[in-house]
Short mmCIF file of C-alpha atoms and ligand atoms in Angstrom, two decimals:
data_model
loop_
_atom_site.label_atom_id
_atom_site.label_comp_id
_atom_site.label_asym_id
_atom_site.label_seq_id
_atom_site.Cartn_x
_atom_site.Cartn_y
_atom_site.Cartn_z
CA MET A 4 23.23 82.39 70.58
CA ASN A 5 26.82 83.13 71.43
CA TRP A 6 27.29 85.46 68.46
CA PHE A 7 24.12 87.28 69.49
CA ILE A 8 25.25 88.06 73.03
CA ASP A 9 28.72 88.81 71.77
CA THR A 10 27.33 91.37 69.30
CA PHE A 11 25.56 93.33 72.01
CA ARG A 12 28.62 93.36 74.23
CA THR A 13 30.49 95.54 71.74
CA SER A 14 30.26 99.33 71.78
CA LEU A 15 28.28 99.35 68.54
CA GLY A 16 26.01 96.59 69.80
CA LYS A 17 25.17 98.61 72.93
CA LYS A 18 24.53 101.67 70.77
CA LEU A 19 22.14 99.64 68.64
CA LEU A 20 20.26 98.59 71.79
CA MET A 21 19.91 102.26 72.79
CA ALA A 22 18.63 103.18 69.34
CA VAL A 23 16.09 100.37 69.01
CA THR A 24 14.72 100.70 72.55
CA GLY A 25 14.66 104.51 72.17
CA LEU A 26 12.65 104.09 68.98
CA GLY A 27 10.26 101.82 70.87
CA PHE A 28 9.78 104.52 73.53
CA LEU A 29 9.14 107.09 70.84
CA GLY A 30 6.40 104.90 69.37
CA PHE A 31 4.83 104.57 72.79
CA ILE A 32 5.09 108.22 73.72
CA ILE A 33 3.46 109.38 70.47
CA VAL A 34 0.50 107.03 70.96
CA HIS A 35 0.34 108.12 74.60
CA LEU A 36 0.13 111.77 73.53
CA LEU A 37 -2.61 111.03 70.99
CA GLY A 38 -4.65 109.34 73.74
CA ASN A 39 -4.06 112.13 76.21
CA LEU A 40 -5.24 114.75 73.73
CA THR A 41 -8.73 113.70 74.88
CA LEU A 42 -7.99 115.63 78.07
CA TYR A 43 -8.16 118.86 76.06
CA ALA A 44 -11.84 118.19 75.33
CA GLY A 45 -12.57 120.23 78.44
CA HIS A 46 -15.12 117.60 79.39
CA GLU A 47 -14.27 114.59 81.52
CA GLY A 48 -16.56 112.21 79.59
CA VAL A 49 -14.28 112.12 76.55
CA PHE A 50 -11.21 111.16 78.55
CA ASN A 51 -13.04 108.61 80.68
CA ALA A 52 -14.49 107.02 77.53
CA TYR A 53 -10.95 106.73 76.15
CA VAL A 54 -9.76 105.10 79.37
CA ALA A 55 -12.71 102.70 79.33
CA LYS A 56 -12.03 101.78 75.71
CA LEU A 57 -8.37 101.14 76.54
CA HIS A 58 -9.32 98.79 79.34
CA GLN A 59 -11.38 96.65 77.01
CA TYR A 60 -8.09 95.42 75.58
CA GLU A 61 -6.76 94.11 78.90
CA ALA A 62 -4.53 91.41 77.36
CA LEU A 63 -3.06 93.73 74.77
CA ILE A 64 -2.26 96.31 77.44
CA LEU A 65 -0.52 93.70 79.55
CA VAL A 66 1.67 92.70 76.60
CA ALA A 67 2.48 96.37 75.92
CA GLU A 68 3.33 96.95 79.57
CA ILE A 69 5.67 93.98 79.71
CA GLY A 70 7.26 95.14 76.46
CA LEU A 71 7.74 98.68 77.75
CA PHE A 72 9.22 97.40 80.98
CA ALA A 73 11.72 95.28 79.01
CA LEU A 74 12.60 98.30 76.86
CA ALA A 75 13.11 100.39 79.99
CA VAL A 76 15.39 97.81 81.61
CA ILE A 77 17.52 97.57 78.45
CA HIS A 78 17.60 101.33 77.72
CA VAL A 79 18.44 102.32 81.29
CA THR A 80 21.06 99.66 82.06
CA THR A 81 22.77 100.02 78.67
CA GLY A 82 22.68 103.82 78.99
CA LEU A 83 24.29 103.52 82.42
CA LEU A 84 27.01 101.15 81.14
CA LEU A 85 27.81 103.53 78.25
CA PHE A 86 27.84 106.54 80.56
CA LEU A 87 30.31 104.88 82.95
CA ALA A 88 32.53 103.60 80.11
CA ASN A 89 32.59 107.05 78.52
CA ARG A 90 33.59 108.69 81.77
CA SER A 91 36.45 106.31 82.33
CA ALA A 92 37.65 106.72 78.73
CA ARG A 93 38.97 110.15 79.75
CA SER A 94 40.54 109.81 83.17
CA VAL A 95 42.22 113.23 83.15
CA ARG A 96 39.83 116.02 82.16
CA TYR A 97 40.69 119.07 80.06
CA ALA A 98 41.29 122.38 81.83
CA VAL A 99 39.56 124.16 78.95
CA THR A 100 36.92 122.72 76.61
CA LYS A 101 35.28 124.58 73.79
CA SER A 102 32.74 123.19 71.35
CA GLY A 103 33.64 123.20 67.70
CA GLY A 104 29.94 123.55 66.98
CA GLY A 105 28.87 119.92 67.15
CA ARG A 106 27.34 119.58 70.60
CA THR A 107 23.81 120.64 71.42
CA VAL A 108 22.07 121.01 74.77
CA GLY A 109 20.35 117.71 73.98
CA SER A 110 23.45 115.74 73.04
CA ALA A 111 25.41 116.99 76.03
CA THR A 112 22.73 116.06 78.56
CA MET A 113 21.40 112.65 77.41
CA PRO A 114 22.34 110.76 80.61
CA TYR A 115 20.93 113.54 82.83
CA THR A 116 17.66 114.08 80.97
CA GLY A 117 17.42 110.28 80.86
CA LEU A 118 17.81 110.02 84.63
CA ALA A 119 15.24 112.77 85.13
CA ILE A 120 12.79 110.88 82.89
CA LEU A 121 13.38 107.65 84.84
CA LEU A 122 12.62 109.33 88.17
CA PHE A 123 9.59 110.99 86.64
CA VAL A 124 8.26 107.73 85.20
CA ILE A 125 8.34 106.17 88.68
CA LEU A 126 6.38 109.12 90.09
CA HIS A 127 4.03 109.12 87.11
CA LEU A 128 3.23 105.41 87.43
CA SER A 129 2.49 105.78 91.13
CA ASN A 130 0.29 108.82 90.41
CA PHE A 131 -1.82 107.26 87.69
CA THR A 132 -1.14 103.66 86.65
CA PHE A 133 -1.21 102.37 90.21
CA ALA A 134 -3.88 104.82 91.39
CA ASP A 135 -6.91 103.41 93.15
CA VAL A 136 -9.97 104.02 90.92
CA THR A 137 -12.56 101.92 92.76
CA ASP A 138 -14.75 104.86 93.74
CA ARG A 139 -13.59 107.58 91.32
CA THR A 140 -12.82 107.98 87.62
CA MET A 141 -9.39 108.36 86.03
CA TYR A 142 -10.28 111.95 85.22
CA ASP A 143 -10.83 112.61 88.94
CA VAL A 144 -7.32 111.29 89.61
CA VAL A 145 -5.86 113.58 86.91
CA ALA A 146 -7.81 116.57 88.19
CA ALA A 147 -6.80 115.90 91.81
CA THR A 148 -3.11 115.60 90.86
CA PHE A 149 -3.04 118.84 88.89
CA SER A 150 -4.92 120.79 91.50
CA SER A 151 -1.50 121.06 93.14
CA TRP A 152 0.86 123.57 91.53
CA ILE A 153 3.85 121.53 92.74
CA TYR A 154 2.70 118.63 90.56
CA ILE A 155 2.13 121.00 87.66
CA ILE A 156 5.71 122.27 87.91
CA VAL A 157 7.20 118.77 88.29
CA TYR A 158 5.25 117.43 85.32
CA VAL A 159 6.07 120.38 83.07
CA ALA A 160 9.76 120.08 83.99
CA ALA A 161 9.72 116.35 83.20
CA VAL A 162 8.09 117.02 79.84
CA VAL A 163 10.82 119.55 79.04
CA ALA A 164 13.41 116.85 79.87
CA VAL A 165 11.66 114.44 77.49
CA ALA A 166 11.62 117.10 74.76
CA ILE A 167 15.36 117.77 75.16
CA HIS A 168 16.11 114.02 75.18
CA VAL A 169 14.08 113.50 71.99
CA ARG A 170 15.59 116.57 70.31
CA HIS A 171 18.91 114.71 70.17
CA GLY A 172 17.64 111.14 70.38
CA PHE A 173 15.49 111.09 67.26
CA TRP A 174 18.05 111.93 64.56
CA SER A 175 20.74 110.23 66.62
CA LEU A 176 19.00 106.86 66.54
CA PHE A 177 19.01 106.90 62.74
CA GLN A 178 22.72 107.72 62.70
CA THR A 179 23.30 104.83 65.12
CA ILE A 180 21.50 102.27 62.99
CA GLY A 181 23.50 103.53 60.02
CA LEU A 182 20.87 105.65 58.29
CA ASN A 183 22.64 108.91 57.52
CA HIS A 184 22.62 110.27 54.01
CA GLU A 185 22.85 113.86 52.85
CA LYS A 186 19.54 113.29 51.05
CA TYR A 187 17.46 112.72 54.15
CA MET A 188 19.53 113.62 57.24
CA PRO A 189 18.53 117.32 57.09
CA ALA A 190 14.88 116.21 57.17
CA LEU A 191 15.50 113.84 60.10
CA ARG A 192 17.19 116.66 62.01
CA ALA A 193 14.24 118.96 61.33
CA ILE A 194 11.77 116.26 62.43
CA SER A 195 13.82 115.89 65.67
CA VAL A 196 13.15 119.50 66.55
CA ALA A 197 9.51 119.34 65.42
CA LEU A 198 8.88 116.16 67.44
CA ALA A 199 10.49 117.70 70.53
CA VAL A 200 8.27 120.77 70.22
CA ILE A 201 5.11 118.72 69.57
CA LEU A 202 5.77 116.43 72.55
CA GLY A 203 6.83 119.34 74.76
CA VAL A 204 3.80 121.50 73.99
CA GLY A 205 1.32 118.61 73.67
CA PHE A 206 2.17 117.04 77.04
CA GLY A 207 3.36 120.20 78.75
CA LEU A 208 0.10 122.09 78.42
CA ILE A 209 -1.98 119.25 79.89
CA PRO A 210 -1.09 119.88 83.57
CA ILE A 211 -1.42 123.64 83.06
CA TYR A 212 -4.76 123.32 81.26
CA ILE A 213 -6.22 120.87 83.79
CA GLY A 214 -4.84 123.02 86.61
CA ILE A 215 -6.72 126.02 85.20
CA ILE A 216 -10.08 124.36 84.51
CA VAL A 217 -10.44 122.42 87.77
CA MET B 3 55.86 142.91 53.26
CA SER B 4 55.27 144.19 56.72
CA THR B 5 55.37 141.62 59.45
CA LYS B 6 53.35 142.14 62.55
CA THR B 7 54.53 140.66 65.82
CA ILE B 8 52.47 139.69 68.84
CA THR B 9 53.23 138.63 72.38
CA LEU B 10 51.26 135.87 74.04
CA THR B 11 51.00 134.22 77.42
CA LEU B 12 51.08 130.43 77.13
CA LYS B 13 49.71 128.01 79.70
CA VAL B 14 51.33 124.75 78.69
CA TRP B 15 50.80 121.26 80.12
CA ARG B 16 54.16 119.87 81.28
CA GLN B 17 54.48 116.26 82.31
CA ASN B 18 57.62 114.25 82.70
CA ARG B 19 56.71 110.64 82.22
CA SER B 20 53.26 109.22 81.68
CA ARG B 21 53.03 108.04 85.27
CA LYS B 22 54.10 111.29 86.89
CA LYS B 23 51.47 113.89 87.55
CA GLY B 24 51.69 116.88 85.25
CA GLY B 25 50.71 120.50 85.60
CA PHE B 26 50.51 123.80 83.79
CA GLU B 27 53.51 126.11 83.39
CA ILE B 28 53.24 129.69 82.24
CA TYR B 29 55.52 131.09 79.52
CA THR B 30 55.67 134.27 77.50
CA ALA B 31 55.94 133.94 73.73
CA ARG B 32 57.57 137.29 72.88
CA ASP B 33 57.58 139.07 69.52
CA ILE B 34 56.02 136.26 67.54
CA SER B 35 55.64 137.00 63.84
CA THR B 36 52.02 136.53 62.77
CA ASP B 37 53.35 134.72 59.69
CA MET B 38 54.66 131.90 61.88
CA SER B 39 52.80 128.65 62.35
CA PHE B 40 51.76 127.57 65.82
CA LEU B 41 54.58 125.02 65.92
CA GLU B 42 57.13 127.65 64.86
CA MET B 43 55.89 129.79 67.72
CA LEU B 44 56.57 126.84 70.06
CA ASP B 45 60.03 126.50 68.46
CA VAL B 46 60.77 130.11 69.44
CA VAL B 47 59.59 129.53 73.00
CA ASN B 48 61.71 126.36 73.17
CA GLU B 49 64.79 128.20 71.95
CA ASP B 50 64.41 130.64 74.86
CA LEU B 51 63.91 127.73 77.26
CA VAL B 52 67.03 125.96 76.03
CA LEU B 53 69.08 129.17 76.24
CA SER B 54 68.03 129.63 79.83
CA GLY B 55 68.99 126.02 80.60
CA LYS B 56 65.45 124.71 80.88
CA GLU B 57 63.83 121.64 79.35
CA PRO B 58 62.04 122.51 76.07
CA ILE B 59 58.34 121.72 75.59
CA ALA B 60 57.98 118.34 73.91
CA PHE B 61 55.52 118.18 71.03
CA ASP B 62 55.02 115.88 68.05
CA HIS B 63 55.43 117.02 64.46
CA ASP B 64 56.82 115.81 61.17
CA CYS B 65 55.67 117.17 57.80
CA ARG B 66 54.47 120.56 59.05
CA GLU B 67 52.28 120.78 56.00
CA GLY B 68 49.09 119.20 57.28
CA ILE B 69 49.42 115.75 55.74
CA CYS B 70 51.25 113.40 58.10
CA GLY B 71 49.00 113.47 61.18
CA MET B 72 51.85 113.71 63.69
CA CYS B 73 51.13 117.12 65.21
CA GLY B 74 48.27 118.11 67.44
CA ALA B 75 47.37 119.60 70.78
CA VAL B 76 44.22 120.96 72.32
CA VAL B 77 44.51 124.74 72.10
CA ASP B 78 41.99 126.76 74.11
CA GLY B 79 39.75 123.73 74.37
CA GLN B 80 39.76 122.74 70.71
CA ALA B 81 41.75 120.02 68.98
CA HIS B 82 44.28 121.62 66.59
CA GLY B 83 43.14 125.05 67.78
CA PRO B 84 40.37 127.39 66.75
CA LEU B 85 40.61 127.21 62.94
CA LYS B 86 38.39 124.64 61.23
CA GLU B 87 39.85 122.02 58.88
CA THR B 88 43.39 122.93 59.92
CA THR B 89 46.12 120.93 61.61
CA LEU B 90 48.14 122.61 64.33
CA CYS B 91 51.16 122.90 62.03
CA GLN B 92 49.06 124.82 59.49
CA LEU B 93 47.49 127.12 62.07
CA HIS B 94 49.08 130.53 61.75
CA MET B 95 49.68 133.05 64.48
CA ARG B 96 47.65 135.73 62.67
CA HIS B 97 44.62 133.98 64.17
CA PHE B 98 45.74 135.14 67.63
CA LYS B 99 45.66 138.61 69.11
CA ASN B 100 48.44 140.44 70.91
CA GLY B 101 48.10 139.80 74.65
CA ASP B 102 46.04 136.59 74.30
CA THR B 103 46.45 133.86 76.88
CA VAL B 104 46.59 130.48 75.13
CA VAL B 105 46.04 127.19 76.98
CA ILE B 106 47.81 124.20 75.40
CA GLU B 107 47.01 120.64 76.50
CA PRO B 108 47.78 117.18 75.11
CA TRP B 109 45.07 114.92 73.64
CA ARG B 110 43.35 113.52 76.69
CA ALA B 111 42.11 109.94 76.49
CA ARG B 112 42.82 106.85 78.53
CA ALA B 113 43.80 105.10 75.29
CA PHE B 114 46.34 107.86 74.48
CA PRO B 115 48.64 108.05 77.53
CA VAL B 116 50.89 111.10 77.76
CA VAL B 117 54.50 110.31 76.91
CA LYS B 118 55.84 113.75 77.69
CA ASP B 119 54.28 117.23 77.81
CA LEU B 120 52.16 117.46 74.65
CA VAL B 121 53.30 114.13 73.20
CA VAL B 122 50.84 111.25 73.54
CA ASP B 123 51.20 107.59 72.62
CA ARG B 124 48.82 106.94 69.74
CA SER B 125 49.87 103.35 69.11
CA ALA B 126 46.30 102.36 69.99
CA PHE B 127 45.41 103.57 66.48
CA ASP B 128 48.10 101.30 65.02
CA LYS B 129 46.64 98.37 66.94
CA ILE B 130 43.19 99.08 65.49
CA ILE B 131 44.67 99.17 61.98
CA ALA B 132 46.62 95.97 62.66
CA ALA B 133 43.34 94.30 63.62
CA GLY B 134 41.96 94.64 60.10
CA GLY B 135 42.55 98.04 58.51
CA TYR B 136 44.20 96.59 55.41
CA ILE B 137 43.56 94.31 52.48
CA SER B 138 45.31 90.97 52.05
CA ALA B 139 46.76 90.89 48.56
CA LYS B 140 49.10 88.32 47.15
CA THR B 141 52.39 89.80 46.09
CA GLY B 142 53.67 89.22 42.59
CA GLY B 143 53.17 90.96 39.30
CA ALA B 144 50.58 93.70 39.65
CA GLN B 145 47.53 93.18 37.50
CA ASP B 146 46.37 95.84 35.09
CA ALA B 147 44.69 98.60 37.08
CA ASN B 148 41.84 98.85 34.59
CA ASN B 149 40.80 95.27 35.34
CA ILE B 150 38.93 96.51 38.39
CA LEU B 151 36.56 99.30 37.46
CA VAL B 152 35.61 101.80 40.15
CA GLY B 153 32.91 104.39 39.52
CA LYS B 154 33.94 108.01 39.94
CA GLU B 155 31.34 108.65 42.66
CA VAL B 156 32.46 105.67 44.70
CA ALA B 157 36.11 106.57 44.19
CA ASP B 158 35.39 110.10 45.44
CA LYS B 159 33.61 108.80 48.53
CA ALA B 160 36.44 106.40 49.30
CA PHE B 161 38.94 109.19 48.78
CA ASN B 162 37.08 111.52 51.14
CA ALA B 163 37.30 108.87 53.85
CA ALA B 164 40.92 108.14 52.99
CA ALA B 165 41.75 111.80 53.67
CA CYS B 166 41.96 110.86 57.38
CA ILE B 167 45.55 111.38 58.52
CA GLY B 168 45.19 109.44 61.77
CA CYS B 169 45.99 112.44 63.95
CA GLY B 170 43.65 111.51 66.79
CA ALA B 171 41.92 114.88 67.04
CA CYS B 172 38.55 113.13 66.84
CA VAL B 173 39.33 111.21 70.03
CA ALA B 174 40.64 114.38 71.68
CA ALA B 175 37.56 116.40 70.68
CA CYS B 176 34.99 113.73 71.51
CA PRO B 177 33.36 114.28 74.93
CA ASN B 178 33.44 110.46 75.26
CA ALA B 179 37.00 110.00 73.90
CA SER B 180 35.56 107.76 71.20
CA ALA B 181 37.64 106.70 68.19
CA MET B 182 34.66 106.02 65.96
CA LEU B 183 35.36 108.76 63.41
CA PHE B 184 38.85 107.39 62.79
CA VAL B 185 37.65 103.79 62.64
CA GLY B 186 34.65 104.78 60.51
CA ALA B 187 36.95 106.55 58.06
CA LYS B 188 39.17 103.47 57.70
CA ILE B 189 36.24 101.04 57.38
CA SER B 190 34.65 103.29 54.74
CA HIS B 191 37.73 103.90 52.69
CA LEU B 192 38.51 100.20 52.41
CA GLY B 193 34.93 98.95 52.30
CA LEU B 194 33.84 101.24 49.47
CA LEU B 195 36.40 99.84 47.05
CA PRO B 196 36.15 96.43 45.37
CA GLN B 197 39.54 95.41 46.72
CA GLY B 198 38.28 95.89 50.26
CA ARG B 199 34.96 94.06 49.94
CA PRO B 200 36.15 90.45 50.38
CA GLU B 201 37.32 91.15 53.94
CA ALA B 202 34.64 93.72 54.83
CA LYS B 203 32.85 91.48 57.32
CA THR B 204 35.84 90.32 59.32
CA ARG B 205 37.40 93.79 59.12
CA VAL B 206 34.56 95.64 60.85
CA GLN B 207 34.18 92.92 63.48
CA SER B 208 37.83 92.83 64.47
CA MET B 209 38.48 96.58 64.25
CA ILE B 210 35.47 97.38 66.46
CA ARG B 211 36.53 94.83 69.03
CA ALA B 212 40.09 96.13 69.01
CA MET B 213 38.77 99.67 69.50
CA ASP B 214 36.66 98.52 72.47
CA ARG B 215 39.54 96.61 74.09
CA LEU B 216 41.86 99.61 73.89
CA GLY B 217 39.62 101.68 76.16
CA PHE B 218 38.16 104.26 73.80
CA GLY B 219 34.72 105.61 74.71
CA ASN B 220 31.43 105.12 72.89
CA CYS B 221 30.04 107.51 70.33
CA SER B 222 26.88 109.33 71.46
CA ASN B 223 26.59 111.34 68.26
CA GLU B 224 27.81 114.61 69.76
CA THR B 225 29.47 115.33 66.36
CA GLU B 226 32.36 117.25 67.94
CA CYS B 227 34.76 114.94 66.04
CA GLU B 228 33.42 116.03 62.68
CA ALA B 229 33.51 119.67 63.78
CA GLN B 230 37.14 119.52 64.90
CA CYS B 231 38.65 117.02 62.43
CA PRO B 232 41.32 118.79 60.35
CA LYS B 233 40.18 116.82 57.29
CA SER B 234 36.47 117.31 58.08
CA ILE B 235 35.74 113.61 57.89
CA SER B 236 31.95 113.28 58.09
CA ILE B 237 30.02 111.30 60.71
CA ARG B 238 28.43 109.61 57.69
CA GLU B 239 31.55 107.43 57.79
CA ILE B 240 30.49 106.36 61.30
CA ALA B 241 27.00 105.57 59.98
CA ARG B 242 28.56 103.49 57.20
CA MET B 243 30.64 101.63 59.80
CA ASN B 244 27.45 101.00 61.81
CA ARG B 245 25.77 99.60 58.68
CA GLU B 246 28.76 97.38 57.96
CA PHE B 247 28.65 96.16 61.57
CA VAL B 248 24.93 95.32 61.38
CA LYS B 249 25.47 93.54 58.05
CA ALA B 250 28.44 91.62 59.38
CA SER B 251 26.75 90.65 62.66
CA PHE B 252 23.36 89.57 61.36
CA SER B 253 24.33 87.76 58.20
C1 HEM C 29 10.36 108.81 77.13
C2 HEM C 29 11.34 108.04 77.38
C3 HEM C 29 12.59 107.94 76.54
C4 HEM C 29 12.73 108.06 75.18
C5 HEM C 29 11.65 108.37 74.14
C6 HEM C 29 14.14 107.87 74.89
C7 HEM C 29 14.67 107.90 73.63
C8 HEM C 29 16.02 107.81 73.35
C9 HEM C 29 16.58 107.80 72.03
C10 HEM C 29 15.79 107.82 70.74
C11 HEM C 29 17.93 107.75 72.17
C12 HEM C 29 18.96 107.80 71.05
C13 HEM C 29 19.64 106.48 70.83
C14 HEM C 29 20.80 106.65 69.89
O1 HEM C 29 21.51 107.63 69.95
O2 HEM C 29 20.98 105.78 69.05
C15 HEM C 29 18.22 107.76 73.57
C16 HEM C 29 19.50 107.76 74.12
C17 HEM C 29 19.78 107.75 75.46
N1 HEM C 29 18.85 107.59 76.48
FE1 HEM C 29 16.86 107.61 76.26
N2 HEM C 29 14.83 107.65 76.05
C18 HEM C 29 13.91 107.68 77.09
C19 HEM C 29 14.18 107.46 78.43
C20 HEM C 29 15.45 107.33 78.96
C21 HEM C 29 15.74 106.99 80.34
C22 HEM C 29 14.68 106.72 81.40
C23 HEM C 29 17.11 106.97 80.45
C24 HEM C 29 18.01 106.68 81.64
C25 HEM C 29 17.74 106.68 82.87
C26 HEM C 29 17.67 107.29 79.17
C27 HEM C 29 19.02 107.40 78.91
C28 HEM C 29 19.56 107.57 77.66
C29 HEM C 29 20.96 107.76 77.40
C30 HEM C 29 22.08 107.80 78.43
C31 HEM C 29 21.09 107.88 76.01
C32 HEM C 29 22.38 108.11 75.23
C33 HEM C 29 22.97 106.82 74.81
C34 HEM C 29 24.21 107.02 74.00
O3 HEM C 29 24.09 107.35 72.82
O4 HEM C 29 25.32 106.83 74.53
N3 HEM C 29 16.64 107.48 78.29
N4 HEM C 29 17.04 107.78 74.28
S1 SF4 C 30 39.09 111.29 61.49
FE1 SF4 C 30 39.95 113.38 61.37
S2 SF4 C 30 40.44 113.87 63.51
FE2 SF4 C 30 40.18 111.64 63.43
S3 SF4 C 30 42.23 110.81 63.09
FE3 SF4 C 30 41.30 111.07 61.04
S4 SF4 C 30 41.95 113.13 60.39
FE4 SF4 C 30 42.36 113.04 62.60
S1 FES C 31 53.13 117.96 61.32
FE1 FES C 31 52.31 116.68 59.73
S2 FES C 31 50.19 117.16 59.90
FE2 FES C 31 51.05 118.59 61.26
#
């Protein structure tokens, strides 16, 4: 076990943790979007049926939740450790910095979009996962939340942060695990942008759409 | 041939010893021929400084033909200045305009302490190499070179990685002051060749750990290193290093 812990204490080991946990989040978030597409049915029955179906698999959901929580703990603490180490690696800052063309908005803001996502997830869980649904349906909870334009703005902003994070994170995770070849890296970079747009539009329009129809 | 001359304002980082706090000084580089290199321009400024009894600006250099890796400074926010794939000694003054203000700073990284002005101590790179950036070969009569066959494609890849001159611009350009492009280049150039394979596992393990100990930052795939490297070493070398690390750690 010693070699195992020792591996993940190195810089490359920590990077691998970020990549693998990030990939796990991506898997979750894509499935989450597919499920939430039922909200676009414009009819609460479809979404409530989806929620009911989901709750038939109580045990499976619990396992997934524990898994996601573990991923979150690893991704957030490792991200924080890397962020602090990177800051201290340059104690005196440059007076002038100019990109040579490598950086993107996504790559430059990973710790900040990450922090925004973390804060949002806490809000999001308290809004929905821990909502009291004894005398109302999940759809009622969604509709009530997005009847407030403040919630609509906060949710859309959070989705934009996720999109920016994924825009860099997707291709970056392949580079981190060592998968970069001129044959397929251009495709991975294109998929990064496509995935960011799909997640951004797919999730981002939900609060707006619900806000309009309720 | 007509030579054009330009006059520039320089904002140069001056620092006495690594512990003392430094600061910017302003100089005028007068009547600089556009055929001069950036270092020759600094030579002219230094001549004026010496003549007026002042301490010249210290900067590193050796070959002045882009192959030794000694020179380098961050010019207007970019390592080795604005021209891609060019060391500071090969950057010519025709890429500047009359009246420009040029800001010149040393590589900034905790692992590269300033020795004086624009000179930084890059012995951290030597320590990484000493940790495993070599092959152990018995001395004695050299065997016939054709005994070890190397495919052209592999030889080319190894050569591309071996083009790294160890200048440190990747560290300077990296927003995280990471040395992974340099280390990736060394791991690749040795690991791609049959002579380097026997020690591939121990090499990546010890070089990575040396890099971590020396206080370099962690790559977050910003790719500024690749964009500012004078030899345009590709981040694919970092990916290869990552693969070697995974292989070495989990087998
Ligand atoms: C929807 C949720 C999230 C997804 C899908 C996600 C995905 C990813 C992916 C794929 C990477 C790239 C890993 C690599 O470069 O190898 C990454 C990096 C990163 N993430 Fe996240 N992440 C999420 C949430 C968060 C949160 C909540 C935080 C922090 C509070 C965070 C902080 C970071 C940081 C700092 C990096 C850069 C690490 C580095 O390369 O140095 N992320 N994320
Ligand atoms: S990788 Fe490029 S920038 Fe880094 S030390 Fe080698 S030549 Fe210089
Ligand atoms: S002085 Fe040798 S590379 Fe510039």
